[in-house]
Coordinates of N, CA and C in Angstrom, one line a residue:
M1 N -136.0 -40.7 31.9 CA -136.4 -40.4 33.1 C -136.6 -39.1 33.5
R2 N -135.6 -38.2 33.0 CA -136.0 -36.8 33.3 C -136.8 -36.4 32.7
G3 N -137.4 -36.7 31.5 CA -138.6 -36.5 30.7 C -139.8 -36.7 31.7
I4 N -140.0 -37.9 32.4 CA -140.9 -38.0 33.3 C -140.7 -36.6 34.5
F5 N -139.8 -36.6 35.1 CA -139.5 -35.4 36.0 C -140.0 -34.2 35.5
D6 N -139.9 -33.8 34.5 CA -140.1 -32.4 34.0 C -141.4 -32.5 33.7
K7 N -142.1 -33.3 33.1 CA -143.6 -33.4 32.9 C -144.3 -33.2 34.2
K8 N -143.7 -34.0 35.5 CA -144.6 -34.0 36.8 C -144.3 -32.9 37.2
L9 N -143.2 -32.2 37.2 CA -143.0 -30.6 37.8 C -143.9 -29.7 36.9
K10 N -144.3 -29.8 35.8 CA -145.1 -29.1 34.8 C -146.5 -28.9 35.5
E11 N -146.9 -30.4 35.6 CA -148.2 -30.7 35.7 C -148.7 -30.6 37.2
E12 N -147.9 -30.7 38.1 CA -148.0 -30.5 39.6 C -148.0 -28.9 39.6
R13 N -146.8 -28.6 39.4 CA -146.3 -27.2 39.9 C -146.1 -26.0 38.9
G14 N -146.5 -26.5 37.7 CA -146.4 -25.2 36.8 C -145.2 -24.8 36.4
I15 N -144.4 -25.8 36.8 CA -143.0 -25.1 36.4 C -142.4 -25.9 34.8
D16 N -142.0 -25.2 34.0 CA -141.3 -25.7 32.8 C -140.1 -25.7 32.8
I17 N -139.5 -26.7 33.2 CA -137.7 -26.6 33.0 C -137.1 -26.3 31.7
R18 N -138.0 -26.9 30.6 CA -137.2 -26.4 29.6 C -137.2 -24.9 29.1
E19 N -138.3 -24.3 29.8 CA -138.6 -22.7 29.2 C -137.4 -22.0 30.2
I20 N -137.2 -22.7 31.4 CA -136.4 -22.0 32.4 C -134.8 -22.0 31.7
E21 N -134.4 -23.3 31.4 CA -133.4 -23.5 30.7 C -133.0 -22.6 29.6
K22 N -134.2 -22.4 28.7 CA -133.9 -21.6 27.3 C -133.6 -20.1 27.9
T23 N -134.8 -19.5 28.9 CA -134.6 -18.5 29.2 C -132.9 -18.1 29.8
S24 N -132.5 -18.8 30.7 CA -131.1 -18.8 31.4 C -130.1 -18.8 30.5
Y25 N -130.2 -19.7 29.1 CA -129.2 -19.8 28.2 C -129.2 -18.4 27.6
N26 N -130.3 -17.9 27.3 CA -130.5 -16.7 26.5 C -129.9 -15.8 27.4
N27 N -130.4 -15.4 28.7 CA -129.7 -14.3 29.4 C -128.0 -14.5 29.5
G28 N -127.9 -15.4 29.4 CA -126.0 -15.9 29.8 C -125.6 -15.5 28.6
Y29 N -126.3 -15.7 27.4 CA -125.7 -15.4 26.0 C -125.5 -13.5 25.7
Y30 N -126.7 -13.0 26.3 CA -127.2 -11.7 26.1 C -125.9 -10.9 27.0
D31 N -125.7 -11.5 28.2 CA -124.8 -10.7 29.3 C -123.6 -11.0 28.6
G32 N -123.0 -12.1 28.2 CA -121.8 -12.4 27.5 C -121.6 -11.7 26.3
N33 N -122.6 -11.4 25.4 CA -122.5 -10.7 24.4 C -122.2 -9.0 25.0
S34 N -122.9 -8.9 25.9 CA -122.9 -7.3 26.4 C -121.3 -7.0 27.1
D35 N -120.8 -7.9 27.7 CA -119.5 -8.2 28.3 C -118.4 -7.9 27.3
G36 N -118.5 -8.8 26.2 CA -117.6 -8.5 25.2 C -117.6 -7.4 24.3
Q37 N -119.0 -6.5 24.1 CA -118.9 -5.3 23.6 C -117.9 -4.3 24.6
Y38 N -118.3 -4.1 25.7 CA -117.8 -3.5 26.6 C -116.2 -3.8 26.7
E39 N -115.8 -4.7 26.6 CA -114.4 -4.8 26.4 C -113.8 -4.7 25.1
M40 N -114.6 -4.8 24.1 CA -114.3 -4.4 22.9 C -113.9 -2.8 23.0
Q41 N -114.9 -2.0 23.4 CA -114.9 -0.5 24.0 C -113.4 -0.2 24.8
I42 N -113.3 -0.8 25.7 CA -112.2 -0.7 26.4 C -110.6 -0.9 25.5
E43 N -110.8 -2.1 24.8 CA -109.3 -2.0 24.1 C -109.3 -1.0 23.1
I44 N -110.3 -0.7 22.5 CA -110.2 0.3 21.2 C -109.9 1.7 21.8
A45 N -110.1 2.2 23.2 CA -109.9 3.3 23.8 C -108.4 2.8 24.2
K46 N -108.0 2.0 24.4 CA -106.9 2.0 25.1 C -105.9 2.0 23.8
R47 N -106.1 1.3 22.4 CA -105.5 1.9 21.6 C -105.3 3.1 20.9
L48 N -106.5 4.0 21.1 CA -106.5 5.3 20.7 C -105.9 6.4 21.7
K49 N -105.6 5.8 22.8 CA -105.1 6.3 23.8 C -103.4 6.5 23.4
K50 N -102.8 5.1 23.1 CA -101.3 5.3 22.5 C -101.2 5.9 21.6
A51 N -102.4 6.1 20.6 CA -102.0 7.0 19.4 C -102.2 8.2 19.8
N52 N -102.4 8.7 21.0 CA -102.3 10.0 21.2 C -103.4 10.7 20.8
M53 N -104.7 10.2 20.6 CA -106.1 10.5 20.3 C -106.4 11.5 21.6
K54 N -107.0 12.6 21.3 CA -107.8 13.7 22.3 C -108.9 12.7 23.1
N55 N -108.5 12.9 24.8 CA -109.8 12.2 25.3 C -111.1 12.5 25.1
E56 N -111.5 13.4 24.6 CA -113.0 13.9 24.5 C -113.2 13.1 22.9
E57 N -112.4 12.9 22.0 CA -112.8 12.3 20.7 C -112.7 10.5 21.3
I58 N -111.8 9.9 22.2 CA -112.0 8.9 22.6 C -113.2 8.6 23.1
V59 N -113.7 9.3 24.1 CA -115.1 9.2 24.7 C -116.2 9.3 23.7
E60 N -116.1 9.9 22.5 CA -117.3 10.1 21.6 C -117.2 8.7 20.9
I61 N -116.3 8.5 20.4 CA -115.7 7.2 19.5 C -116.4 6.0 20.3
T62 N -115.9 5.6 21.4 CA -115.9 4.5 22.0 C -117.4 4.4 22.9
G63 N -118.1 5.6 23.3 CA -118.8 5.6 24.1 C -118.6 5.3 25.7
I64 N -117.5 5.1 26.1 CA -117.3 5.2 27.3 C -117.1 6.2 28.2
S65 N -117.0 6.1 29.5 CA -117.1 7.4 30.1 C -115.9 8.1 30.4
P66 N -115.7 9.3 30.6 CA -114.4 10.1 30.7 C -113.6 9.5 32.1
Q67 N -114.4 9.1 33.0 CA -113.6 8.5 34.2 C -113.2 7.1 34.3
V68 N -113.5 6.2 33.0 CA -113.2 4.8 32.7 C -112.1 5.3 32.0
L69 N -112.3 6.0 31.0 CA -110.9 6.3 30.3 C -109.9 6.9 30.8
K70 N -110.0 7.8 31.9 CA -108.8 8.0 32.8 C -108.3 6.9 33.8
D71 N -109.2 6.0 34.1 CA -108.3 4.7 34.8 C -107.5 3.9 34.0
L72 N -108.0 4.0 32.5 CA -107.0 3.1 31.9 C -105.7 3.5 31.6
S73 N -104.8 2.2 31.9 CA -103.3 2.6 31.8 C -102.7 2.5 30.4

């Protein structure tokens, strides 16, 4: 049934549901991957901060901003 609906949308309105699903999935994947990388940077920064490393070095190593580092507990 869905196949008929998908085909009709594509023919009548030029909407390719499968392409939209694929694009949405990929966008979600890359957004999640990006979020995960940022969380990793934050976690590394926290550990380096606990190890009494200089703020300038932490910023250089992790790539986070000095303001974000300052806000970490």
